[in-house]
mmCIF file of C-alpha atoms in Angstrom:
data_model
loop_
_atom_site.group_PDB
_atom_site.id
_atom_site.type_symbol
_atom_site.label_atom_id
_atom_site.label_comp_id
_atom_site.label_asym_id
_atom_site.label_seq_id
_atom_site.Cartn_x
_atom_site.Cartn_y
_atom_site.Cartn_z
ATOM 1 C CA MET A 1445 104.122 254.211 86.216
ATOM 2 C CA THR A 1446 104.113 250.492 85.542
ATOM 3 C CA ASP A 1447 104.443 247.650 87.975
ATOM 4 C CA ARG A 1448 108.100 246.717 88.514
ATOM 5 C CA THR A 1449 107.708 243.486 90.448
ATOM 6 C CA ILE A 1450 110.764 241.297 89.868
ATOM 7 C CA PHE A 1451 111.190 237.701 91.037
ATOM 8 C CA ASP A 1452 114.596 236.183 91.673
ATOM 9 C CA ALA A 1453 115.477 233.308 89.357
ATOM 10 C CA ASP A 1454 117.182 231.258 92.056
ATOM 11 C CA ALA A 1455 115.540 229.741 95.142
ATOM 12 C CA ALA A 1456 117.062 228.545 98.386
ATOM 13 C CA ALA A 1457 118.986 225.358 97.722
ATOM 14 C CA GLY A 1458 117.043 222.217 98.465
ATOM 15 C CA ILE A 1459 113.888 224.014 99.635
ATOM 16 C CA PRO A 1460 110.663 223.667 97.604
ATOM 17 C CA SER A 1461 109.349 226.801 95.907
ATOM 18 C CA ALA A 1462 105.777 227.764 95.115
ATOM 19 C CA ARG A 1463 106.831 228.456 91.538
ATOM 20 C CA ALA A 1464 107.134 224.728 90.893
ATOM 21 C CA GLY A 1465 103.478 224.715 89.786
ATOM 22 C CA ARG A 1466 101.765 224.080 93.109
ATOM 23 C CA PRO A 1467 100.379 226.289 95.881
ATOM 24 C CA LEU A 1468 102.719 227.664 98.518
ATOM 25 C CA ARG A 1469 102.840 225.390 101.570
ATOM 26 C CA ILE A 1470 104.134 225.465 105.116
ATOM 27 C CA GLY A 1471 107.853 224.658 104.955
ATOM 28 C CA ASP A 1472 108.379 226.239 101.530
ATOM 29 C CA ALA A 1473 110.814 229.063 100.904
ATOM 30 C CA ALA A 1474 108.848 232.282 100.516
ATOM 31 C CA PRO A 1475 109.287 233.386 96.876
ATOM 32 C CA ASP A 1476 111.626 236.355 96.764
ATOM 33 C CA PHE A 1477 110.655 239.456 94.818
ATOM 34 C CA CYS A 1478 111.517 243.116 94.441
ATOM 35 C CA ALA A 1479 108.639 245.599 94.150
ATOM 36 C CA ARG A 1480 107.612 249.207 94.748
ATOM 37 C CA THR A 1481 105.948 250.019 98.051
ATOM 38 C CA THR A 1482 104.663 253.049 99.938
ATOM 39 C CA GLN A 1483 108.089 253.261 101.577
ATOM 40 C CA GLY A 1484 110.259 252.746 98.518
ATOM 41 C CA GLU A 1485 111.488 249.641 96.737
ATOM 42 C CA VAL A 1486 111.470 246.497 98.881
ATOM 43 C CA ARG A 1487 112.935 243.039 98.370
ATOM 44 C CA LEU A 1488 111.382 240.269 100.429
ATOM 45 C CA SER A 1489 114.804 238.868 101.291
ATOM 46 C CA ASP A 1490 115.607 242.216 102.962
ATOM 47 C CA TYR A 1491 113.638 240.819 105.916
ATOM 48 C CA ARG A 1492 115.939 237.837 106.446
ATOM 49 C CA GLY A 1493 117.129 237.644 110.027
ATOM 50 C CA ARG A 1494 113.763 238.507 111.558
ATOM 51 C CA TRP A 1495 110.191 237.241 111.430
ATOM 52 C CA LEU A 1496 107.802 238.692 108.880
ATOM 53 C CA VAL A 1497 104.021 238.814 108.602
ATOM 54 C CA PHE A 1498 103.262 239.311 104.897
ATOM 55 C CA PHE A 1499 99.555 239.894 104.292
ATOM 56 C CA SER A 1500 97.339 240.735 101.334
ATOM 57 C CA HIS A 1501 94.007 242.513 101.121
ATOM 58 C CA PRO A 1502 91.378 242.700 98.355
ATOM 59 C CA ALA A 1503 91.565 246.408 97.563
ATOM 60 C CA ASP A 1504 92.409 249.872 98.856
ATOM 61 C CA PHE A 1505 89.665 252.070 100.358
ATOM 62 C CA THR A 1506 87.559 249.055 101.375
ATOM 63 C CA PRO A 1507 85.994 249.039 104.875
ATOM 64 C CA VAL A 1508 87.216 245.693 106.237
ATOM 65 C CA CYS A 1509 90.742 246.280 104.952
ATOM 66 C CA THR A 1510 90.791 249.761 106.440
ATOM 67 C CA SER A 1511 89.814 248.375 109.850
ATOM 68 C CA GLU A 1512 92.646 245.840 109.609
ATOM 69 C CA PHE A 1513 95.226 248.464 108.676
ATOM 70 C CA VAL A 1514 94.202 250.747 111.540
ATOM 71 C CA ALA A 1515 94.464 247.816 113.982
ATOM 72 C CA LEU A 1516 97.786 246.597 112.581
ATOM 73 C CA ALA A 1517 99.237 250.099 112.724
ATOM 74 C CA GLY A 1518 98.174 250.331 116.359
ATOM 75 C CA ALA A 1519 99.845 247.004 117.136
ATOM 76 C CA ALA A 1520 103.055 247.657 115.173
ATOM 77 C CA ASP A 1521 105.087 248.167 118.347
ATOM 78 C CA ARG A 1522 103.900 244.799 119.694
ATOM 79 C CA PHE A 1523 105.052 243.064 116.519
ATOM 80 C CA ALA A 1524 108.364 244.913 116.716
ATOM 81 C CA ALA A 1525 108.796 243.669 120.300
ATOM 82 C CA LEU A 1526 108.655 240.146 118.839
ATOM 83 C CA ASP A 1527 111.286 241.160 116.260
ATOM 84 C CA CYS A 1528 108.609 240.725 113.598
ATOM 85 C CA ALA A 1529 108.087 243.076 110.659
ATOM 86 C CA LEU A 1530 104.829 243.759 108.810
ATOM 87 C CA LEU A 1531 104.431 243.965 105.026
ATOM 88 C CA GLY A 1532 101.109 244.533 103.253
ATOM 89 C CA LEU A 1533 100.067 244.011 99.634
ATOM 90 C CA SER A 1534 97.180 244.569 97.239
ATOM 91 C CA VAL A 1535 96.843 244.610 93.473
ATOM 92 C CA ASP A 1536 96.160 248.348 93.502
ATOM 93 C CA SER A 1537 98.753 250.786 92.197
ATOM 94 C CA LEU A 1538 101.333 252.603 94.283
ATOM 95 C CA HIS A 1539 99.430 255.875 93.763
ATOM 96 C CA ALA A 1540 96.250 254.294 95.139
ATOM 97 C CA HIS A 1541 98.191 252.942 98.128
ATOM 98 C CA LEU A 1542 99.628 256.371 98.886
ATOM 99 C CA ALA A 1543 96.207 258.000 98.682
ATOM 100 C CA TRP A 1544 94.711 255.355 100.977
ATOM 101 C CA MET A 1545 97.493 255.727 103.560
ATOM 102 C CA GLU A 1546 96.879 259.479 103.606
ATOM 103 C CA ALA A 1547 93.110 258.963 103.914
ATOM 104 C CA ILE A 1548 93.645 256.654 106.912
ATOM 105 C CA ARG A 1549 95.885 259.249 108.530
ATOM 106 C CA ALA A 1550 93.368 262.038 107.915
ATOM 107 C CA ARG A 1551 90.264 260.079 108.982
ATOM 108 C CA PHE A 1552 91.611 257.999 111.888
ATOM 109 C CA GLY A 1553 94.709 259.928 112.933
ATOM 110 C CA THR A 1554 96.752 256.783 112.260
ATOM 111 C CA ALA A 1555 100.021 256.684 110.355
ATOM 112 C CA VAL A 1556 100.621 253.232 108.825
ATOM 113 C CA PRO A 1557 104.271 252.475 109.702
ATOM 114 C CA PHE A 1558 104.820 249.464 107.448
ATOM 115 C CA PRO A 1559 105.228 249.286 103.640
ATOM 116 C CA VAL A 1560 102.410 248.290 101.294
ATOM 117 C CA VAL A 1561 103.429 246.505 98.074
ATOM 118 C CA GLU A 1562 101.756 247.295 94.760
ATOM 119 C CA ASP A 1563 100.863 244.256 92.634
ATOM 120 C CA PRO A 1564 98.757 245.395 89.650
ATOM 121 C CA THR A 1565 99.905 242.479 87.481
ATOM 122 C CA MET A 1566 99.031 240.042 90.299
ATOM 123 C CA ALA A 1567 102.497 238.490 89.941
ATOM 124 C CA VAL A 1568 103.096 238.261 93.685
ATOM 125 C CA GLY A 1569 99.511 237.192 94.409
ATOM 126 C CA ARG A 1570 99.762 234.281 91.999
ATOM 127 C CA ALA A 1571 103.248 233.235 93.146
ATOM 128 C CA TYR A 1572 102.047 233.077 96.746
ATOM 129 C CA GLY A 1573 98.714 231.456 95.971
ATOM 130 C CA MET A 1574 96.794 234.479 97.204
ATOM 131 C CA LEU A 1575 94.333 234.025 94.338
ATOM 132 C CA ASP A 1576 93.427 231.488 91.711
ATOM 133 C CA ALA A 1577 95.750 231.339 88.715
ATOM 134 C CA THR A 1578 92.828 232.193 86.415
ATOM 135 C CA ALA A 1579 91.481 235.073 88.519
ATOM 136 C CA GLN A 1580 91.092 238.434 86.799
ATOM 137 C CA ASP A 1581 90.834 240.425 90.036
ATOM 138 C CA SER A 1582 91.765 240.122 93.704
ATOM 139 C CA ALA A 1583 88.270 239.743 95.158
ATOM 140 C CA THR A 1584 89.132 236.529 97.026
ATOM 141 C CA VAL A 1585 92.440 237.727 98.457
ATOM 142 C CA ARG A 1586 92.886 238.032 102.231
ATOM 143 C CA ALA A 1587 95.893 235.815 102.944
ATOM 144 C CA THR A 1588 98.614 236.010 105.590
ATOM 145 C CA TYR A 1589 102.046 234.357 105.497
ATOM 146 C CA PHE A 1590 104.138 234.001 108.642
ATOM 147 C CA ILE A 1591 107.751 233.803 107.493
ATOM 148 C CA ASP A 1592 110.679 232.912 109.750
ATOM 149 C CA PRO A 1593 114.125 234.588 109.806
ATOM 150 C CA GLU A 1594 115.435 232.060 107.262
ATOM 151 C CA GLY A 1595 112.720 232.982 104.759
ATOM 152 C CA ILE A 1596 110.645 229.823 105.340
ATOM 153 C CA VAL A 1597 106.842 229.928 105.531
ATOM 154 C CA ARG A 1598 105.775 228.639 108.957
ATOM 155 C CA ALA A 1599 102.027 229.315 108.856
ATOM 156 C CA ILE A 1600 99.387 230.469 106.358
ATOM 157 C CA THR A 1601 95.891 231.806 107.002
ATOM 158 C CA CYS A 1602 93.245 232.656 104.400
ATOM 159 C CA TYR A 1603 90.016 234.583 105.007
ATOM 160 C CA PRO A 1604 87.141 235.518 102.694
ATOM 161 C CA MET A 1605 86.923 239.188 101.787
ATOM 162 C CA SER A 1606 83.854 239.631 104.019
ATOM 163 C CA VAL A 1607 85.666 238.631 107.261
ATOM 164 C CA GLY A 1608 88.437 240.620 108.885
ATOM 165 C CA ARG A 1609 91.456 239.026 110.479
ATOM 166 C CA SER A 1610 92.225 239.162 114.210
ATOM 167 C CA VAL A 1611 95.361 241.153 114.987
ATOM 168 C CA ALA A 1612 95.440 239.589 118.457
ATOM 169 C CA GLU A 1613 95.558 236.128 116.881
ATOM 170 C CA MET A 1614 98.284 237.210 114.466
ATOM 171 C CA LEU A 1615 100.397 238.352 117.413
ATOM 172 C CA ARG A 1616 99.632 235.169 119.335
ATOM 173 C CA LEU A 1617 100.562 233.004 116.359
ATOM 174 C CA VAL A 1618 103.903 234.755 115.862
ATOM 175 C CA ALA A 1619 104.748 234.236 119.553
ATOM 176 C CA ALA A 1620 103.674 230.579 119.417
ATOM 177 C CA LEU A 1621 105.689 229.921 116.261
ATOM 178 C CA GLN A 1622 108.739 231.504 117.842
ATOM 179 C CA ARG A 1623 108.363 229.417 121.000
ATOM 180 C CA ALA A 1624 107.865 226.176 119.060
ATOM 181 C CA ALA A 1625 110.848 226.980 116.837
ATOM 182 C CA ARG A 1626 113.150 226.392 119.815
ATOM 183 C CA GLY A 1627 112.350 222.687 119.460
ATOM 184 C CA ASP A 1628 112.059 221.894 123.187
ATOM 185 C CA ALA A 1629 108.298 222.289 123.496
ATOM 186 C CA LEU A 1630 104.965 222.454 121.715
ATOM 187 C CA THR A 1631 102.306 225.100 122.275
ATOM 188 C CA PRO A 1632 98.795 223.926 123.232
ATOM 189 C CA GLU A 1633 95.455 225.401 122.169
ATOM 190 C CA GLY A 1634 95.249 229.133 122.769
ATOM 191 C CA TRP A 1635 98.819 229.322 124.101
ATOM 192 C CA THR A 1636 100.163 232.739 125.002
ATOM 193 C CA PRO A 1637 103.600 233.635 126.381
ATOM 194 C CA GLY A 1638 103.923 232.626 130.017
ATOM 195 C CA ALA A 1639 101.333 229.850 129.835
ATOM 196 C CA ASP A 1640 102.088 226.138 130.208
ATOM 197 C CA ILE A 1641 103.719 224.355 127.292
ATOM 198 C CA VAL A 1642 103.219 220.803 126.010
ATOM 199 C CA LEU A 1643 106.159 218.447 126.308
ATOM 200 C CA PRO A 1644 106.897 216.151 123.365
ATOM 201 C CA ALA A 1645 105.018 212.837 123.551
ATOM 202 C CA ALA A 1646 106.801 209.692 124.705
ATOM 203 C CA ARG A 1647 108.324 207.761 121.814
ATOM 204 C CA THR A 1648 109.115 204.358 123.331
ATOM 205 C CA GLU A 1649 107.376 201.845 125.594
ATOM 206 C CA ASP A 1650 109.880 202.582 128.355
ATOM 207 C CA GLU A 1651 109.079 206.305 128.150
ATOM 208 C CA VAL A 1652 105.339 205.581 128.244
ATOM 209 C CA THR A 1653 105.774 203.392 131.337
ATOM 210 C CA ALA A 1654 107.925 206.018 133.059
ATOM 211 C CA THR A 1655 105.601 208.878 132.206
ATOM 212 C CA GLY A 1656 102.263 207.240 133.002
ATOM 213 C CA PRO A 1657 98.776 207.883 131.588
ATOM 214 C CA SER A 1658 99.591 211.441 130.488
ATOM 215 C CA TRP A 1659 102.432 210.315 128.197
ATOM 216 C CA PHE A 1660 100.682 211.640 125.070
ATOM 217 C CA CYS A 1661 99.749 215.103 126.437
ATOM 218 C CA ARG A 1662 101.919 216.484 129.211
ATOM 219 C CA LEU A 1663 101.522 220.102 130.236
ATOM 220 C CA ALA A 1664 104.341 221.772 132.121
ATOM 221 C CA PRO A 1665 105.326 225.280 133.214
ATOM 222 C CA ASP A 1666 107.350 227.043 130.555
ATOM 223 C CA PRO A 1667 110.938 227.471 131.811
ATOM 224 C CA LEU A 1668 111.173 230.613 129.674
ATOM 225 C CA ALA A 1669 108.226 232.279 131.415
#
């Protein structure tokens, strides 16, 4: 069967798209597409209304990728508790994906609960900047896109194929992005839910005088904790 990846012709009004000839950036609309996955046909915009972690991997049946999938499957409930879905991708075919999912189940006793997109033409990989436009394979692909409920990219991470991602950090980043999205606080280094937040810096001389020496970095208990 051939790859059936389809991109929508229209983008969100007024929001930059990666298809304008530059790499995808934070604040861009995530390019919409429709493609086959291990759980049937999926359209990226089907995930609107909730957070999404969309991640790519170099190839099926590779050791680092397998370790990531086992860990992500084990943490799926924790992502769901954050109202965040998971969606994987590689350039391998749907048949290869299905065989790999079954091999993971047989070897590790782990059922992968999220869909894995096939991308043999590298159409999605190129649209998202997961690989160089001139690349002939996916050897450099290990990218993750954190997409908000409106379909906007809020964070991007890229790793070399030799280094696995941290599922704990992915969870932490989703929680931090969600907390910051409220607009009433910033999240400091290593922030986790329940920890102190950073208040916005003073913006006027009067605010600086009223706040004192800590005007540019004020930690405070999180009222949502």
